[in-house]
Coordinates of C-alpha atoms and ligand atoms in Angstrom, one line a residue:
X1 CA 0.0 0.0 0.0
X2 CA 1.0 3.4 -0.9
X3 CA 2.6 5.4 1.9
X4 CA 1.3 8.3 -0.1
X5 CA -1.8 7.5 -1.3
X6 CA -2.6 11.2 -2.3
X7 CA 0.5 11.2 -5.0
X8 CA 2.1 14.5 -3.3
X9 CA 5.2 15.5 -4.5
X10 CA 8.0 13.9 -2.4
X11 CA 10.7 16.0 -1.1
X12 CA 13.9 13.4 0.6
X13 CA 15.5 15.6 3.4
X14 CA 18.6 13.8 3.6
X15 CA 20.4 14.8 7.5
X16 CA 16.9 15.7 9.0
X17 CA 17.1 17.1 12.6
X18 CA 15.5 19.3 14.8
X19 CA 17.1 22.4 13.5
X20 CA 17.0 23.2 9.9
X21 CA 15.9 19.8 8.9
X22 CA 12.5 19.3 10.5
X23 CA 12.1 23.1 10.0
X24 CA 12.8 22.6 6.0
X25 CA 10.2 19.6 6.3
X26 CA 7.7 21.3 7.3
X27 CA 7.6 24.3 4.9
X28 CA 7.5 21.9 1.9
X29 CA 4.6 19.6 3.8
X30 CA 2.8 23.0 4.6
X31 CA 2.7 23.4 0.4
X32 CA 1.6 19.7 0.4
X33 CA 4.6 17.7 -0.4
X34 CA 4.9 14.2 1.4
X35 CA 8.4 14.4 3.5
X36 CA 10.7 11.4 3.5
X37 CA 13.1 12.6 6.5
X38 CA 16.8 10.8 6.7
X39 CA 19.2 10.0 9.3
X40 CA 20.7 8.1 12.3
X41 CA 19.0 8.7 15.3
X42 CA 15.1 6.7 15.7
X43 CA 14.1 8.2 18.5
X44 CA 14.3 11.7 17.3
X45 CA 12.9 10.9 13.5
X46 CA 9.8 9.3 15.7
X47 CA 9.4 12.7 17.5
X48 CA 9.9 14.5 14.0
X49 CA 7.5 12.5 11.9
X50 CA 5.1 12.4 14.7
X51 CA 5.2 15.8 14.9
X52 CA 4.8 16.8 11.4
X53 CA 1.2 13.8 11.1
X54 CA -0.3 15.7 14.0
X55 CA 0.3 18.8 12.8
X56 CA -0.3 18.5 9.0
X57 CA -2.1 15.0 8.9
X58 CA -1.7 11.6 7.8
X59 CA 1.1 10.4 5.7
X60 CA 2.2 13.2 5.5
X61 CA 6.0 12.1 6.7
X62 CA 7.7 8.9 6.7
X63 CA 11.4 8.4 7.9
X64 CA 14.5 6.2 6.8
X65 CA 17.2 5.2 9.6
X66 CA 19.7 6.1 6.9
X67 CA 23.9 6.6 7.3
X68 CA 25.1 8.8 5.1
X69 CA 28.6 7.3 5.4
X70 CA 27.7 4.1 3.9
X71 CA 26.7 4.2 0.3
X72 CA 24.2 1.1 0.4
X73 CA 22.5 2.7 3.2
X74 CA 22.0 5.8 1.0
X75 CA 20.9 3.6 -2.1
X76 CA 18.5 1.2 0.1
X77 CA 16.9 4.6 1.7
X78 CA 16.0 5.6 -1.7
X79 CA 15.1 2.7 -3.2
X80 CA 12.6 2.3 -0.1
X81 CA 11.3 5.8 -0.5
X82 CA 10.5 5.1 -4.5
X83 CA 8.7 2.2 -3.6
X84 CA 6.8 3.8 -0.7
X85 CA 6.0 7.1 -1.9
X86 CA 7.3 7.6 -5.5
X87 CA 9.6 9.4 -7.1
X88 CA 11.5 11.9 -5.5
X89 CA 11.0 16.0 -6.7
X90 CA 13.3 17.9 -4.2
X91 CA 16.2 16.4 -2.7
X92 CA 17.7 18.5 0.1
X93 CA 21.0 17.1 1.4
X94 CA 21.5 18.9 4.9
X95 CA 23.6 16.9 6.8
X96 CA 26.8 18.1 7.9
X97 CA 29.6 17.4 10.6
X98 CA 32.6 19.1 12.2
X99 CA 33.8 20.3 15.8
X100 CA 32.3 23.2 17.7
X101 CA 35.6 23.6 18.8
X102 CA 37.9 22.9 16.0
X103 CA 41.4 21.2 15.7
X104 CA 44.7 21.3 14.2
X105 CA 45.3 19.5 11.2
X106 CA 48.1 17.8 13.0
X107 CA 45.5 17.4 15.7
X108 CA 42.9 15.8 13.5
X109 CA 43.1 11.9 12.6
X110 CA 42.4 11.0 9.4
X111 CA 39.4 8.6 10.5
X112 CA 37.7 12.3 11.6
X113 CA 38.4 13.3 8.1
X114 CA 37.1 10.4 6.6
X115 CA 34.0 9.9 8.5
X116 CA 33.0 13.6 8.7
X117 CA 33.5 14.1 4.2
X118 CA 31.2 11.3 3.7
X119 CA 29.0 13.2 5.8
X120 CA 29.8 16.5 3.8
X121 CA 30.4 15.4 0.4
X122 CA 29.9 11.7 -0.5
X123 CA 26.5 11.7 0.9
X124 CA 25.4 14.0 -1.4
X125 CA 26.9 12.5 -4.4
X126 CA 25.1 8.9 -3.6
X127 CA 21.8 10.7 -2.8
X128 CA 22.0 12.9 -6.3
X129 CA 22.9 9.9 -8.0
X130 CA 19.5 8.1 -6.5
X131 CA 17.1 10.9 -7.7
X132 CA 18.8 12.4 -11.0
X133 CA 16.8 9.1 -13.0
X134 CA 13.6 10.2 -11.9
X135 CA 14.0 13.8 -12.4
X136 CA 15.2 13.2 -15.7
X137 CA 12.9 10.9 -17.0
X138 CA 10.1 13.8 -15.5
X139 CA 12.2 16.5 -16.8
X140 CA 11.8 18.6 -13.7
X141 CA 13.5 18.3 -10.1
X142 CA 15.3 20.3 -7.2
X143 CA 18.1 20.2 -5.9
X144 CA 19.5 21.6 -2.4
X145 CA 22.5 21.8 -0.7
X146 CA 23.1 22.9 2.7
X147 CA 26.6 24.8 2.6
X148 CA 28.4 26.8 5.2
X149 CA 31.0 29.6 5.5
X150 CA 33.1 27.1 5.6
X151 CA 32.0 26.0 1.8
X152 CA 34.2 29.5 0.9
X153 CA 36.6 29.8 3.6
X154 CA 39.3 27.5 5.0
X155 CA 39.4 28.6 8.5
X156 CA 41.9 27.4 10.6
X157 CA 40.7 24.1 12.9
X158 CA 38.4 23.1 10.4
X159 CA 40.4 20.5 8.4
X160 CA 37.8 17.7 8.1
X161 CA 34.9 20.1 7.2
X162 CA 35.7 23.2 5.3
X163 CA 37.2 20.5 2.4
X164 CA 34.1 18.6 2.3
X165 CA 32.0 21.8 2.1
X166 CA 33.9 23.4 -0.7
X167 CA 33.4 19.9 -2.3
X168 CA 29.6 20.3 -2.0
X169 CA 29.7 23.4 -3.6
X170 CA 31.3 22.3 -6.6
X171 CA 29.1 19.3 -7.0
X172 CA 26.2 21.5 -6.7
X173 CA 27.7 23.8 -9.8
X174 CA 28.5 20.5 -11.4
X175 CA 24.8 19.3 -11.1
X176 CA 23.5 22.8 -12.9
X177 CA 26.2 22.6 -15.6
X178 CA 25.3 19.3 -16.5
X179 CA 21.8 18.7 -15.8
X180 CA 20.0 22.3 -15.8
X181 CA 19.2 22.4 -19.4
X182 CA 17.4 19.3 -18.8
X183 CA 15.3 21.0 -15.8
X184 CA 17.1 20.3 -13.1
X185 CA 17.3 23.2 -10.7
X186 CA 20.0 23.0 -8.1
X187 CA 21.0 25.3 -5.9
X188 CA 24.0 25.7 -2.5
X189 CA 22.6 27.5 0.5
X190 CA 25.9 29.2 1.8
X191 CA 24.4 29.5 5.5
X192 CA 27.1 31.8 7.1
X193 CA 26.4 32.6 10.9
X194 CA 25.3 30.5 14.0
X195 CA 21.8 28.7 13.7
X196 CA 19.5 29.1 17.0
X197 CA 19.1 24.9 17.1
X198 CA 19.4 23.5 20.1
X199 CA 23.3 22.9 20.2
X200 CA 25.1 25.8 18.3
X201 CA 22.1 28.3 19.7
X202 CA 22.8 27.0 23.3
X203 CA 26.9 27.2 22.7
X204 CA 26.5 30.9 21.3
X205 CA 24.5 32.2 24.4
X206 CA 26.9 30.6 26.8
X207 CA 29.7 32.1 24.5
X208 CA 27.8 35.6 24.6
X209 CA 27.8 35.6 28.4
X210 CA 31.4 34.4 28.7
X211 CA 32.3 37.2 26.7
X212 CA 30.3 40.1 28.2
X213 CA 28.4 40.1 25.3
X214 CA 24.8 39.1 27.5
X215 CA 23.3 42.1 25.7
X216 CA 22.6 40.3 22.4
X217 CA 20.4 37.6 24.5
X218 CA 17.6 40.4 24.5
X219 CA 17.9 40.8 20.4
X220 CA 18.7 36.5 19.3
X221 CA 16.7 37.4 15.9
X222 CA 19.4 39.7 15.1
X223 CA 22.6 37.3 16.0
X224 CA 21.4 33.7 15.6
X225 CA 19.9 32.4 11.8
X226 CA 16.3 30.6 12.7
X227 CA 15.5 27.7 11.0
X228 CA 11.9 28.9 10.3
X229 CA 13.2 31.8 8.9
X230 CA 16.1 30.2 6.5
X231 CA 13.1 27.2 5.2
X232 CA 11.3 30.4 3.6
X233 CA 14.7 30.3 1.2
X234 CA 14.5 27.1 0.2
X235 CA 11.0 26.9 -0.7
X236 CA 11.5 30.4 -2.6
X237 CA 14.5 28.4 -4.3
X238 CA 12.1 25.7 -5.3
X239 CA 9.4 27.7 -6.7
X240 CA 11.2 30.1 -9.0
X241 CA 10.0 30.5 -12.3
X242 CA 13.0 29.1 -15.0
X243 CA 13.4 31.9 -16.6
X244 CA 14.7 33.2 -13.1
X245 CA 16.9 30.5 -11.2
X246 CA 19.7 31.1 -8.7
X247 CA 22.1 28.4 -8.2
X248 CA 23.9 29.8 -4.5
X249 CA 21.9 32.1 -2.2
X250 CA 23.9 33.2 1.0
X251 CA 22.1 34.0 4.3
X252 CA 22.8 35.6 8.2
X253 CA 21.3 37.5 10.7
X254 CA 21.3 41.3 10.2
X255 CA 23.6 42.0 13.2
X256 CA 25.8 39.2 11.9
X257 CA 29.0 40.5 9.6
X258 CA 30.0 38.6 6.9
X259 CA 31.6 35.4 8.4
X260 CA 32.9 34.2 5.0
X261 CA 34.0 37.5 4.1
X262 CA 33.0 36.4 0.9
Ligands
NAP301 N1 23.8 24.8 13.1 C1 24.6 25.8 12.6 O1 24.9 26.8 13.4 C2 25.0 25.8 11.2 C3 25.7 26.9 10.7 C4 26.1 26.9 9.3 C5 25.8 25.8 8.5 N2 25.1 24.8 9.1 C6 24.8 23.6 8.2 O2 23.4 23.2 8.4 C7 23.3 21.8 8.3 C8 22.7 21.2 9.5 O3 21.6 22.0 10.0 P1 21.3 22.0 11.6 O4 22.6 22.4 12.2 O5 20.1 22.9 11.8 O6 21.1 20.5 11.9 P2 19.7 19.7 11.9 O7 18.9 20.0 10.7 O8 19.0 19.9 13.2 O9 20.2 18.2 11.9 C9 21.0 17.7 10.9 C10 21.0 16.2 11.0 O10 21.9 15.5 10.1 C11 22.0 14.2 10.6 N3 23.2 13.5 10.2 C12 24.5 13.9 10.6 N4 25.3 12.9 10.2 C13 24.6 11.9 9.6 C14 24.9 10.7 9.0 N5 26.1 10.2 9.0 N6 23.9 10.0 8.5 C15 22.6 10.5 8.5 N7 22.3 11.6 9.0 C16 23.2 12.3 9.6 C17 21.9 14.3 12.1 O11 21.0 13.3 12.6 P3 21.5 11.9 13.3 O12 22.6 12.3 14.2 O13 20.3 11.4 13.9 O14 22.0 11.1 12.1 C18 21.4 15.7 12.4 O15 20.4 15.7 13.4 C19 24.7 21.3 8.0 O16 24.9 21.2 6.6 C20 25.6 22.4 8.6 O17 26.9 22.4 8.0 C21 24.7 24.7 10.4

C-alpha cells in the first residue's frame, strides 16, 4: 500500500534534525509535499514524523534510519522511499559534521576526516545519484545543498569540514552545468552565521555571556539564523519560475557581519 496514497510531491530531506531539517520539512509539507526525513538517530525521526502527522495529517511524513557514510545505506533509503512514496521531486541534502571547537590539522586523525567528508560530500553525491533518473525521465527536479562559510573559507581548525564543504559546492555547480538544461534546478545554500538549534544556539549564548556580550540575548533574531526563517529560502529556491533561477543564495542575521568574508 502506498505510503502516499494522495501522490504529493516527495521532497527526501537527507540529515533531517531538529534544526533546519525538521524546519525545511515542514515548509514543503505545509505546500503539500509528502516528506521522507533521513538520518541516524530513531528516536528523534519518531518525534519529528510524529510531529509533522499531527500537525499537517496523515502520511504526511515517513522516515528512513539512513547513514550517510555508507553508500548502500543511502541507495537502500532511496530505493525504499521510491517504492513507498514515489519518485522523488526535491532532494535537500542537509547533513553536515565538524567540531564546535575545532582542531589542528596535526590534531585531526584521518578517521575524523574520513568519517565527517562522507557526511559532507559523499553523501550528497550517492543521494544525487538516487534521484537524478527520476527527475530526468520527469524533466523537472530540485536540488539543495546545505553549505556553510566554511563551503568559501578555510578557516583554521576546520580541516575535516571546510574540504568537504567546498566539495559540495562544486558538486552542486556541477549538477546545474550538467543537468539544468534538462530542468534540473540545483542550488547551494551558503548558511554563514550560527543557527539558534538546540546545540550551536545553546553554545553561542553561553559564548555571549562568557564574553560580556549578554546584551545580544535580548535581540537573538538579530545574531542567531532561525531555522523557520532560512526554510522560507529554500522553498523560494524551489518555486522560481526558469526563466529566473539562482544556483547559491547566502544568508545571516542582520547584526551578523560577513563570516565568510566572501
Ligand atoms: N547549526 C549551525 O549553526 C549551522 C551553521 C552553518 C551551517 N550549518 C549547516 O546546516 C546543516 C545542518 O543543519 P542544523 O545544524 O540545523 O542541523 P539539523 O537539521 O538539526 O540536523 C542535521 C541532522 O543531520 C543528521 N546527520 C548527521 N550525520 C549523519 C549521518 N552520518 N547519516 C545520517 N544523518 C546524519 C543528524 O541526525 P543523526 O545524528 O540522527 O543522524 C542531524 O540531526 C549542515 O549542513 C551544517 O553544515 C549549520
Amino acid at each position: 500500500m502506498s505510503l502516499n496514497p494522495s501522490a504529493k510531491p516527495v521532497i527526501a530531506l537527507v540529515g533531517a534534525g531538529p534544526g533546519i531539517g525538521e524546519a525545511v520539512a515542514r515548509r514543503f509539507v505545509a505546500e503539500n509535499f509528502h516528506v521522507a526525513l533521513l538520518a541516524r538517530t530513531e528516536t528523534k525521526l519518531q518525534t519529528m514524523t510524529q510531529g509533522i502527522e499531527t500537525d499537517f495529517g496523515p502520511n504526511t511524513a515517513k522516515y528512513y534510519l539512513t547513514d550517510l557514510r555508507h553508500e548502500a545505506s543511502v541507495l537502500a533509503s532511496f530505493k525504499s522511499i521510491r517504492e513507498d512514496s514515489g519518485p522523488v521531486a526535491v532532494l535537500v541534502y542537509n547533513a553536515g559534521a565538524r567540531r564546535v571547537n575545532g582542531r589542528s590539522i596535526l590534531d585531526t586523525s584521518s578517521e575524523e576526516f574520513e568519517n565527517f567528508t562522507k557526511i559532507n560530500l559523499f553523501g550528497a553525491f550517492w543521494a544525487t545519484k538516487c534521484v537524478l533518473p527520476d527527475m530526468l525521465a520527469g524533466g523537472k527536479g530540485t536540488i539543495l545543498f546545505t553549505g556553510a562559510t566554511g563551503a568559501l573559507r578555510g578557516n583554521a581548525g576546520l580541516s575535516s569540514f571546510a574540504p568537504g564543504k567546498f566539495g559540495l559546492r562544486a558538486l552542486c555547480q556541477v549538477i546545474t552545468r550538467e543537468y539544468s538544461a534538462k530542468g534540473v534546478h540545483a542550488a547551494h545554500v551558503v548558511v554563514d552565521s550560527p543557527v539558534d538549534g538546540k546545540l550551536i544556539g545553546e553554545w553561542s549564548r553561553r559564548e555571549w555571556e562568557r564574553r560580556g556580550e549578554g546584551g545580544k540575548l535580548e535581540d537573538v533574531d538579530a545574531h542567531l539564523l532561525k531555522p523557520g526563517d532560512l526554510a522560507h529560502m529554500y522553498w523560494f529556491l524551489h518555486v522560481q519560475p526558469r526563466s529566473a533561477w539562482t544556483h547559491e543564495i547566502d544568508v545571516r542575521p542582520q547584526g551578523v557581519s560577513m563570516f565568510s568574508k566572501m
